[in-house]
mmCIF file of C-alpha atoms and ligand atoms in Angstrom:
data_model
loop_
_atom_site.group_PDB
_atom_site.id
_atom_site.type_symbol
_atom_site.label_atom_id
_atom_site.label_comp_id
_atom_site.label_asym_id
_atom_site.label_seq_id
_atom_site.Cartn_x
_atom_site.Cartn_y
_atom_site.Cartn_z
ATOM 1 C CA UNK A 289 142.388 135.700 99.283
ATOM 2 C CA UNK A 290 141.218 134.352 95.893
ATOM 3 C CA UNK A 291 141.028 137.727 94.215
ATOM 4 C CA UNK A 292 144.262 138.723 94.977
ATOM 5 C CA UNK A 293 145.961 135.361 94.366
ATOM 6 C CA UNK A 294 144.279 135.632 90.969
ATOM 7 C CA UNK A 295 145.189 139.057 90.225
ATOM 8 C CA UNK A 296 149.030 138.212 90.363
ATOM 9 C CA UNK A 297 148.712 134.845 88.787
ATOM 10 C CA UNK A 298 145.127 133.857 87.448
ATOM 11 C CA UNK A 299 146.323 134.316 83.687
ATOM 12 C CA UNK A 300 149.424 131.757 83.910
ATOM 13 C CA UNK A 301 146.603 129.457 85.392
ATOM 14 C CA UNK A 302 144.321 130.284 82.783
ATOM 15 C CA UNK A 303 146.913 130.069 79.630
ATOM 16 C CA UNK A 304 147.791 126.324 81.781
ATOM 17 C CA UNK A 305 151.008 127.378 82.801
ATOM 18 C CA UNK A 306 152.384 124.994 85.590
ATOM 19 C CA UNK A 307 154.446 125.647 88.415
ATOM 20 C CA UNK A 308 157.207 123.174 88.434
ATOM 21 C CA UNK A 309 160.518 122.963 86.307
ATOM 22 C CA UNK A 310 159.123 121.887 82.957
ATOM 23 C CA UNK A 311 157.099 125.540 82.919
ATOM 24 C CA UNK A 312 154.778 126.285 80.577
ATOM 25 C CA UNK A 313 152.704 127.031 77.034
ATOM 26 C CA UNK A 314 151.815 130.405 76.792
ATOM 27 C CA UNK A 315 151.358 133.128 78.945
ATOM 28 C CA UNK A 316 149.536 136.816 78.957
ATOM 29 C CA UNK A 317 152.175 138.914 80.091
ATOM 30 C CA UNK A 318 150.331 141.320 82.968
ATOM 31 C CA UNK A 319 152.378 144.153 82.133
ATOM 32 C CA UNK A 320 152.454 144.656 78.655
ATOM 33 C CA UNK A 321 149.862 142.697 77.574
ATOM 34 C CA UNK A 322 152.181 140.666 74.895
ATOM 35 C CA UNK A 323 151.904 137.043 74.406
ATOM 36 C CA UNK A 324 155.076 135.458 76.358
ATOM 37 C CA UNK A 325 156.069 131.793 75.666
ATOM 38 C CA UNK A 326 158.610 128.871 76.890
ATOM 39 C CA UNK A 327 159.420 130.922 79.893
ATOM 40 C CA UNK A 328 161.227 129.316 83.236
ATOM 41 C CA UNK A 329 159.665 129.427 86.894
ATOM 42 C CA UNK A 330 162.030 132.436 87.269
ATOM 43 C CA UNK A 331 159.996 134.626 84.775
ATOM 44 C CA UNK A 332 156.911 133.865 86.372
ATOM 45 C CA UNK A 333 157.678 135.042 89.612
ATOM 46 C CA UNK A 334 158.861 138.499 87.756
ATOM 47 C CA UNK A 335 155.696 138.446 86.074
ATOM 48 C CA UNK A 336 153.916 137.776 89.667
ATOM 49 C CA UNK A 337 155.704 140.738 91.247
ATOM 50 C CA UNK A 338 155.663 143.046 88.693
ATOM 51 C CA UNK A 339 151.664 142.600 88.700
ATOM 52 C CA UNK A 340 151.520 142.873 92.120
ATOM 53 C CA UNK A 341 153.266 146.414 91.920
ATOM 54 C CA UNK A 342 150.303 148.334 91.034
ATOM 55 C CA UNK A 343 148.219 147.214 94.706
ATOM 56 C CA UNK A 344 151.004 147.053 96.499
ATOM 57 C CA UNK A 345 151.124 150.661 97.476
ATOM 58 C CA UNK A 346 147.737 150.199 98.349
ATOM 59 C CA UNK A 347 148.189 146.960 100.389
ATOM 60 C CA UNK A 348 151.617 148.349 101.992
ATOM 61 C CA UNK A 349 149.428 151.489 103.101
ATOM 62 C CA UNK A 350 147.106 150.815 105.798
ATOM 63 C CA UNK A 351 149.570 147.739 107.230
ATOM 64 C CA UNK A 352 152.432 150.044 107.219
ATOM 65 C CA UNK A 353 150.040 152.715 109.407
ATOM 66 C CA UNK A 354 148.967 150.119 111.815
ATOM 67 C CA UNK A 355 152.316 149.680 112.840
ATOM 68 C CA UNK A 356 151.576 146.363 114.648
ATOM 69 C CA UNK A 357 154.124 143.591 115.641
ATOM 70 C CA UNK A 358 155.519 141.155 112.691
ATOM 71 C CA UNK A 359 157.021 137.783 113.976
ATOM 72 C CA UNK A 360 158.536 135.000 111.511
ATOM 73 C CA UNK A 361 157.936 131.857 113.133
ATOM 74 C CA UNK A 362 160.784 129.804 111.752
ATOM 75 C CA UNK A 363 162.417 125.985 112.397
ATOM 76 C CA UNK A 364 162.515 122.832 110.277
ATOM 77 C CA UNK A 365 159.642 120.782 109.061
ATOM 78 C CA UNK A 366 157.870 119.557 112.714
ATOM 79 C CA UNK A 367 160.067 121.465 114.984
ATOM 80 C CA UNK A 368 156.732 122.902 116.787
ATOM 81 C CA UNK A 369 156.310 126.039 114.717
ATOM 82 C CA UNK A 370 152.215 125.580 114.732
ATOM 83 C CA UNK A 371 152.000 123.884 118.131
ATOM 84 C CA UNK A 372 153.525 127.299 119.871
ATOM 85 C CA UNK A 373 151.709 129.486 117.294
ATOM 86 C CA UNK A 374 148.691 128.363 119.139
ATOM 87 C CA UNK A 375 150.076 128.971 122.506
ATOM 88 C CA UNK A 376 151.329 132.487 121.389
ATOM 89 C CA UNK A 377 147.428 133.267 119.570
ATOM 90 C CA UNK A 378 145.904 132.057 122.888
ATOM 91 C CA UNK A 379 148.331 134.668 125.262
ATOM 92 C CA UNK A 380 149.024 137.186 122.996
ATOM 93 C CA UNK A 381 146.230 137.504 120.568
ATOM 94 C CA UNK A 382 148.103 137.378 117.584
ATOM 95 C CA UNK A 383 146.998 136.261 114.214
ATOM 96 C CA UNK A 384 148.647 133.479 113.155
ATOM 97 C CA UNK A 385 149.339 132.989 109.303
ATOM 98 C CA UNK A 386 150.681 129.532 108.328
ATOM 99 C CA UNK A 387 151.648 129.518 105.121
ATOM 100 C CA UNK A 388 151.401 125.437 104.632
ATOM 101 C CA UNK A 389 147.638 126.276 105.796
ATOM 102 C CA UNK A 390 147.323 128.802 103.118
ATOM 103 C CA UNK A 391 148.668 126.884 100.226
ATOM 104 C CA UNK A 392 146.963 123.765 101.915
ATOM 105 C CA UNK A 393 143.306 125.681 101.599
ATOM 106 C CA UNK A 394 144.235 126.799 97.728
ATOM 107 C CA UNK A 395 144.754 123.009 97.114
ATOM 108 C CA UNK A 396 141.371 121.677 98.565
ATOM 109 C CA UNK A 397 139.880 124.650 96.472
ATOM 110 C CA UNK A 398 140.569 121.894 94.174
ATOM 111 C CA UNK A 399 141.814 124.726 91.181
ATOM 112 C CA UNK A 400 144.197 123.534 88.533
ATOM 113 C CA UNK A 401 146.762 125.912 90.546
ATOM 114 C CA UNK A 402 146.116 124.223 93.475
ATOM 115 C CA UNK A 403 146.501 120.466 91.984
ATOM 116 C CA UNK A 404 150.267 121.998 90.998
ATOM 117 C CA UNK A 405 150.792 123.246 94.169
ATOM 118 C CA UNK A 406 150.102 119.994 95.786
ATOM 119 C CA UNK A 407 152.388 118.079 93.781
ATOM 120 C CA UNK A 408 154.970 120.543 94.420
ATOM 121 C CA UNK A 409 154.389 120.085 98.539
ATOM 122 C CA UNK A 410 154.197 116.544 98.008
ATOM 123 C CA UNK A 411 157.701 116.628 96.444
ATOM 124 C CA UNK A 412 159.260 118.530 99.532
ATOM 125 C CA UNK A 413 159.593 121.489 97.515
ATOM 126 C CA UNK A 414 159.142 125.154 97.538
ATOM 127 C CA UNK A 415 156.587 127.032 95.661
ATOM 128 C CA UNK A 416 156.965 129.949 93.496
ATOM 129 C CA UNK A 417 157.427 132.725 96.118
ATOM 130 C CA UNK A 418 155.360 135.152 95.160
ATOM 131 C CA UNK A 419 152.375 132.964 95.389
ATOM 132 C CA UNK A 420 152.983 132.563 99.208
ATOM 133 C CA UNK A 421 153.766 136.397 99.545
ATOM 134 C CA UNK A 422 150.342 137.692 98.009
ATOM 135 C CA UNK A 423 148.534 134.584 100.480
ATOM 136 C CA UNK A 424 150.368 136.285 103.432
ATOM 137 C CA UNK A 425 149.710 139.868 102.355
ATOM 138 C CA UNK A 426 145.932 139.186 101.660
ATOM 139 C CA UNK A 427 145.719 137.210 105.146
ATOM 140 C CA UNK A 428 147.515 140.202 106.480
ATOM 141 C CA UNK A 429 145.164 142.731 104.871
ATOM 142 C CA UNK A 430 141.631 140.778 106.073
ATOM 143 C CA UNK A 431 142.476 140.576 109.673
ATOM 144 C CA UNK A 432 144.113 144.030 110.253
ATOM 145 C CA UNK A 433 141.133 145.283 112.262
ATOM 146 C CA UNK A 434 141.318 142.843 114.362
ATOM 147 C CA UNK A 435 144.644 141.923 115.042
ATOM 148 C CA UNK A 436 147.207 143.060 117.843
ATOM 149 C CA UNK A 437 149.998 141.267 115.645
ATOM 150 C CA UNK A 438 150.895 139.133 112.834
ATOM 151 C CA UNK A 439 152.672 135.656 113.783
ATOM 152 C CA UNK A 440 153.695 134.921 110.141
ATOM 153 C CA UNK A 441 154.505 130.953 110.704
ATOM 154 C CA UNK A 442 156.782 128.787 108.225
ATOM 155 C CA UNK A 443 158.117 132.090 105.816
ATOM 156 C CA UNK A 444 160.211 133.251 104.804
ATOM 157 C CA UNK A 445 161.894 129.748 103.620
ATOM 158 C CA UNK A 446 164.319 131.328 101.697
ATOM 159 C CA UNK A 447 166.461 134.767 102.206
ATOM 160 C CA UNK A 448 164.520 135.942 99.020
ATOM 161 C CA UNK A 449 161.133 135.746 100.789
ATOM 162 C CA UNK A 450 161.993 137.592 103.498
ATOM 163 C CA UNK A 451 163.917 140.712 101.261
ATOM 164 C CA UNK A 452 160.828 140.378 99.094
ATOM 165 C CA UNK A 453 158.637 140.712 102.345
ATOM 166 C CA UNK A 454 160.101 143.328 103.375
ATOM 167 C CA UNK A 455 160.522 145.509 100.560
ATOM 168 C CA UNK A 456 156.650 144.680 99.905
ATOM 169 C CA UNK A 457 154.654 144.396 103.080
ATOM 170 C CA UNK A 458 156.387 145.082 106.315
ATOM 171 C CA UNK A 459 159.777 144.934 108.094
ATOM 172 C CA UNK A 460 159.880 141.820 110.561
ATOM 173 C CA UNK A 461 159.826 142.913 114.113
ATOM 174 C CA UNK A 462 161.700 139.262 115.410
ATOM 175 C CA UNK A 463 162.313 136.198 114.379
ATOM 176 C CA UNK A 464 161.468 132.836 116.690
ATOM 177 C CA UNK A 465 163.517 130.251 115.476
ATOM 178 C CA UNK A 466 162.860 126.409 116.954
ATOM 179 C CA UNK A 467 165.838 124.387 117.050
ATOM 180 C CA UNK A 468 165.318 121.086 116.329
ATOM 181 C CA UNK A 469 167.779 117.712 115.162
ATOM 182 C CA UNK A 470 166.312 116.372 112.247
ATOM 183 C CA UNK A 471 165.949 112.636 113.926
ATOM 184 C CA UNK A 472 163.836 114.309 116.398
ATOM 185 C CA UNK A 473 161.684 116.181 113.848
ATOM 186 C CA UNK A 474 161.550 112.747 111.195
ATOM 187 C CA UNK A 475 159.808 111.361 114.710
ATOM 188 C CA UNK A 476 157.487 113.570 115.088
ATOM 189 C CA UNK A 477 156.054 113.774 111.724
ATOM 190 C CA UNK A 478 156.143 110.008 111.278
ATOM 191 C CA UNK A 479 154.326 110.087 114.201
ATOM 192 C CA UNK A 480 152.210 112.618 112.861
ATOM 193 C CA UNK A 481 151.558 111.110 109.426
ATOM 194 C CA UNK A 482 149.516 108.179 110.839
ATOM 195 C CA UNK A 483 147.088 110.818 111.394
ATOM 196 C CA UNK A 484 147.411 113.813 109.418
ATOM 197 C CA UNK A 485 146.505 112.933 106.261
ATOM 198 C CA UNK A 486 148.956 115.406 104.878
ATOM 199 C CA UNK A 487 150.409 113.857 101.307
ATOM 200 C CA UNK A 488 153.744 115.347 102.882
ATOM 201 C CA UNK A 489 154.035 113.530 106.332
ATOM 202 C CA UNK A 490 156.040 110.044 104.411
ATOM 203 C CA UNK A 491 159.418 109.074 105.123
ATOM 204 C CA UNK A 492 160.629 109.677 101.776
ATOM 205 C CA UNK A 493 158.690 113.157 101.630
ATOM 206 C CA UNK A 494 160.280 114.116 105.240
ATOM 207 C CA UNK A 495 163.277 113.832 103.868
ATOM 208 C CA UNK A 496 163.284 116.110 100.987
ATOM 209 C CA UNK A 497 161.604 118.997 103.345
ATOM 210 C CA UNK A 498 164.880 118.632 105.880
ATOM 211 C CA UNK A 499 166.799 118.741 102.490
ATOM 212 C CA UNK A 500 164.968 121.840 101.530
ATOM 213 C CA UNK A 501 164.880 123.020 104.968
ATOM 214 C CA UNK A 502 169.131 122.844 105.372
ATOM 215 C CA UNK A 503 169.780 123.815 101.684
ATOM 216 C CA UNK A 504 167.076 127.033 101.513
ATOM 217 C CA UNK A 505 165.857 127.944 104.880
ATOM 218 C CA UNK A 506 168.556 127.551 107.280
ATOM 219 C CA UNK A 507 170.322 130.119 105.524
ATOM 220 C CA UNK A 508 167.297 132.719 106.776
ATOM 221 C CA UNK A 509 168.394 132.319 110.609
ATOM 222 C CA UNK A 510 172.492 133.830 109.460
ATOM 223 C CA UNK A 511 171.058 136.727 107.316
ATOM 224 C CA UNK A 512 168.787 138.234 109.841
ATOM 225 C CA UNK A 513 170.539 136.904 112.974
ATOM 226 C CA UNK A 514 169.976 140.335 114.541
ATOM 227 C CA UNK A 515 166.181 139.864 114.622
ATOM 228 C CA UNK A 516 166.588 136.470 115.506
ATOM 229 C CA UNK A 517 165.834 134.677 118.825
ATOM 230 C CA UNK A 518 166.753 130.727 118.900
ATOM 231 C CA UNK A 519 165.068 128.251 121.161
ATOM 232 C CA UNK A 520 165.980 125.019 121.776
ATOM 233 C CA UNK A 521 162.659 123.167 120.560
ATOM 234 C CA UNK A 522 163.606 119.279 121.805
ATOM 235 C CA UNK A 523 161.961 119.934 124.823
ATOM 236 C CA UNK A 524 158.123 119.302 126.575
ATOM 237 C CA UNK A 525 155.788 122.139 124.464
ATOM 238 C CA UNK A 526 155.285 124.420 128.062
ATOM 239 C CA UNK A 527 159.292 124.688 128.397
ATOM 240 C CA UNK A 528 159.448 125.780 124.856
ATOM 241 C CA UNK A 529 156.498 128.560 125.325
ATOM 242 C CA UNK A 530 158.335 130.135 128.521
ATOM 243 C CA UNK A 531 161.179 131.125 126.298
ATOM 244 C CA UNK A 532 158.191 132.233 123.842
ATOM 245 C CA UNK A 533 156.946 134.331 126.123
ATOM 246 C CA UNK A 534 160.306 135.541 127.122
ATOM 247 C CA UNK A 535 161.015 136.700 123.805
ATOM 248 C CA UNK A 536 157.572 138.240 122.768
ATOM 249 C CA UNK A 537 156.889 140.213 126.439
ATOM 250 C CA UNK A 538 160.579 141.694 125.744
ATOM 251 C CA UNK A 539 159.119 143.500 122.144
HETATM 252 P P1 AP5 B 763 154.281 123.630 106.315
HETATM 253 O O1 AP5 B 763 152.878 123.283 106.456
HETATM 254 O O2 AP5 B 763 154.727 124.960 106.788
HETATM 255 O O3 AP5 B 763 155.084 122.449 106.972
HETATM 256 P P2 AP5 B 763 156.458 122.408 107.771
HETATM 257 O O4 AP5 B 763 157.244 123.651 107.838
HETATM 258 O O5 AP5 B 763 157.153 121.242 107.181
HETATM 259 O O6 AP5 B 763 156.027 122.245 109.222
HETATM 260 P P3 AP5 B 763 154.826 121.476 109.873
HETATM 261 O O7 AP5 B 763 153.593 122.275 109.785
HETATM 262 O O8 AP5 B 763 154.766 120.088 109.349
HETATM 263 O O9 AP5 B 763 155.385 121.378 111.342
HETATM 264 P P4 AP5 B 763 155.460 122.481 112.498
HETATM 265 O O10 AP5 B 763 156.851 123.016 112.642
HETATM 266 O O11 AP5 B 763 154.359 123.473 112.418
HETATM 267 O O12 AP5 B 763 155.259 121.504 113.728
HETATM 268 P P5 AP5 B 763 153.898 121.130 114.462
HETATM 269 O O13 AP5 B 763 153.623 122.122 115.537
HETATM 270 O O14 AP5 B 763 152.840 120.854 113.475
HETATM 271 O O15 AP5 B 763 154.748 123.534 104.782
HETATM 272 C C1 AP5 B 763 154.379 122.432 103.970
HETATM 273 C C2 AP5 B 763 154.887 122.643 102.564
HETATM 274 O O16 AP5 B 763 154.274 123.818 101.992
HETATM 275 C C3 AP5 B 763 156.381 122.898 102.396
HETATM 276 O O17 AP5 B 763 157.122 121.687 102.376
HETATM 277 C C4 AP5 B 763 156.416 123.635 101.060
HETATM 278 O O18 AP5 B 763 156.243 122.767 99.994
HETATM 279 C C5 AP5 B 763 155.186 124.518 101.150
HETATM 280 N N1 AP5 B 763 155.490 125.815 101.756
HETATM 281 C C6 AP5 B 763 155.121 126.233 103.002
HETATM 282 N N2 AP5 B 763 155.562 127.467 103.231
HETATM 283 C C7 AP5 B 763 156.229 127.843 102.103
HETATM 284 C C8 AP5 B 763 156.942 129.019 101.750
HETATM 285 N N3 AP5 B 763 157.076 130.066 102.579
HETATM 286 N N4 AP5 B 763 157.507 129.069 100.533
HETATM 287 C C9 AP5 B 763 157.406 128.029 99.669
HETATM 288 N N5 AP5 B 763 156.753 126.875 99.963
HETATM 289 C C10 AP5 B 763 156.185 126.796 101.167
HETATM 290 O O19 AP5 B 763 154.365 119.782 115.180
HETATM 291 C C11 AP5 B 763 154.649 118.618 114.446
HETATM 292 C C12 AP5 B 763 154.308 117.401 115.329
HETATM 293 O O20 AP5 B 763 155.151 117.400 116.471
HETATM 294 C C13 AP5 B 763 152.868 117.435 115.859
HETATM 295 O O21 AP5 B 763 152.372 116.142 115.882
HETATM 296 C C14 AP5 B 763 153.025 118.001 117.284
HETATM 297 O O22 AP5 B 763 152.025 117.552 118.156
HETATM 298 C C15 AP5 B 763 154.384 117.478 117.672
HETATM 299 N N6 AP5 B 763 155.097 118.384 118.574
HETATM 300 C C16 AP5 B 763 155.163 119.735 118.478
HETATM 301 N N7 AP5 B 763 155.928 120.245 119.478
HETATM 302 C C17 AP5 B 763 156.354 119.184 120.201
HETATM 303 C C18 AP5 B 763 157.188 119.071 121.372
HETATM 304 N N8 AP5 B 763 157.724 120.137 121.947
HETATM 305 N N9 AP5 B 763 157.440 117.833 121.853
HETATM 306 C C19 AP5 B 763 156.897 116.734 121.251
HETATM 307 N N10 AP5 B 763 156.083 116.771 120.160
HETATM 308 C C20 AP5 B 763 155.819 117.999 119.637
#
């Protein structure tokens, strides 16, 4: 995971280039090798693809052959997304890749990336996309052997990750998409923050992901309603999983 995370964006984190809106000093530009300054977020995710082109083909290669099952486990921010990707890992024997847990585990690496990262999280926000993309991809890569599926949980959170997803690792097979009212899901995290220790479980933080959630990620569910299945998620977890099951044995 860290190798290919740094191959698409080590030099922005070693010229101190940060994440959020106020980018950046000075950058190494991966494809040409000139010196690139004063550029936005939007440049840097160019920059990330465009570096990621040259493995790609090699990355897309043996996933593409292995033709296994891709599901995009979408819903708002504590609508049950991890709680049934445990059920669904336990029946089905899917691997389950969070994306949260992958940008969570780059931010306890404790890396300057990771320190940007976690402010961006703790502001409700997204993350540059291509960042998540090569997490997924790598997490994809490492456990092909071994899986019988992918359950690809929390992405794509905006139509752009799933077109880039697509076009880059593999078409989605279905989409599971928990229904939740954002009162119910504010409860449950509240509940959850007395716990979690996540810096994102706060009232005021909640409320910026179900801002993010309506304004960027809602917006997934209409583009690829084909592929998508919706369950009603305000319901006990075993209720929820029958529908689950309903949807994955019918693939
Ligand atoms: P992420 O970690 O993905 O958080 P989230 O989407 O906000 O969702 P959660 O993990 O908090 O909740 P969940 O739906 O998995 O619910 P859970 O099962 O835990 O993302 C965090 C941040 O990372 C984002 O805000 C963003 O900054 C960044 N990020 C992540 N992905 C990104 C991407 N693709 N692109 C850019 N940035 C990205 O349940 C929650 C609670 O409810 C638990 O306590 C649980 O026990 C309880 N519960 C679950 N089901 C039920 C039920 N049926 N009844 C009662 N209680 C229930």
């Amino acid at each position: 995971m860290e190798h290919l995370v740094r191959s698409t964006v080590g030099k922005e984190e070693n010229n101190g280039v940060h994440f959020g809106p106020g980018t950046m000093s000075a950058v190494e530009n991966p494809g040409t090798g000139a010196c690139e300054s004063q550029m936005g977020v939007r440049m840097l995710v160019r920059m990330g693809r465009r570096s990621c082109f040259g493995e790609q083909e090699h990355r897309q290669t043996p996933l593409k052959e292995a033709k296994l099952p891709v599901i995009w486990v979408l819903g708002g921010p504590g609508s049950g997304k991890g709680t049934q990707c445990e059920r669904i890992v336990a029946k089905y024997g899917y691997t389950h890749l969070s994306s949260g847990d992958l940008l969570r585990a780059e931010v306890q690496g404790g890396s300057d990336r990771g320190k940007q990262l976690s402010a961006i999280m703790e502001k409700g926000e997204l993350v540059p996309k291509f960042v998540v993309l090569d997490l997924l991809a790598e997490g994809m890569l490492s456990k092909l052997n071994e899986s019988k599926g992918f359950l690809i949980d929390g992405y794509p959170r905006e139509v752009a990750q799933g077109q880039d997803f697509e076009a880059e690792i593999l078409p989605c097979t279905r989409i599971l998409y928990f229904d939740v009212s954002d009162g119910c899901m504010t409860e449950r995290l509240l509940n959850r923050g007395k716990s979690s220790g996540r810096v994102d479980d706060n009232e005021e933080t909640i409320k910026k992901r179900l801002n993010t959630f309506h304004e960027h990620s809602k917006p997934v569910i209409e583009a690829y309603k084909e592929k998508c299945v919706c369950i009603p998620a305000e319901r006990n977890p075993d209720d929820i999983f029958a529908d689950v099951s309903k949807a994955l044995d019918a693939l």
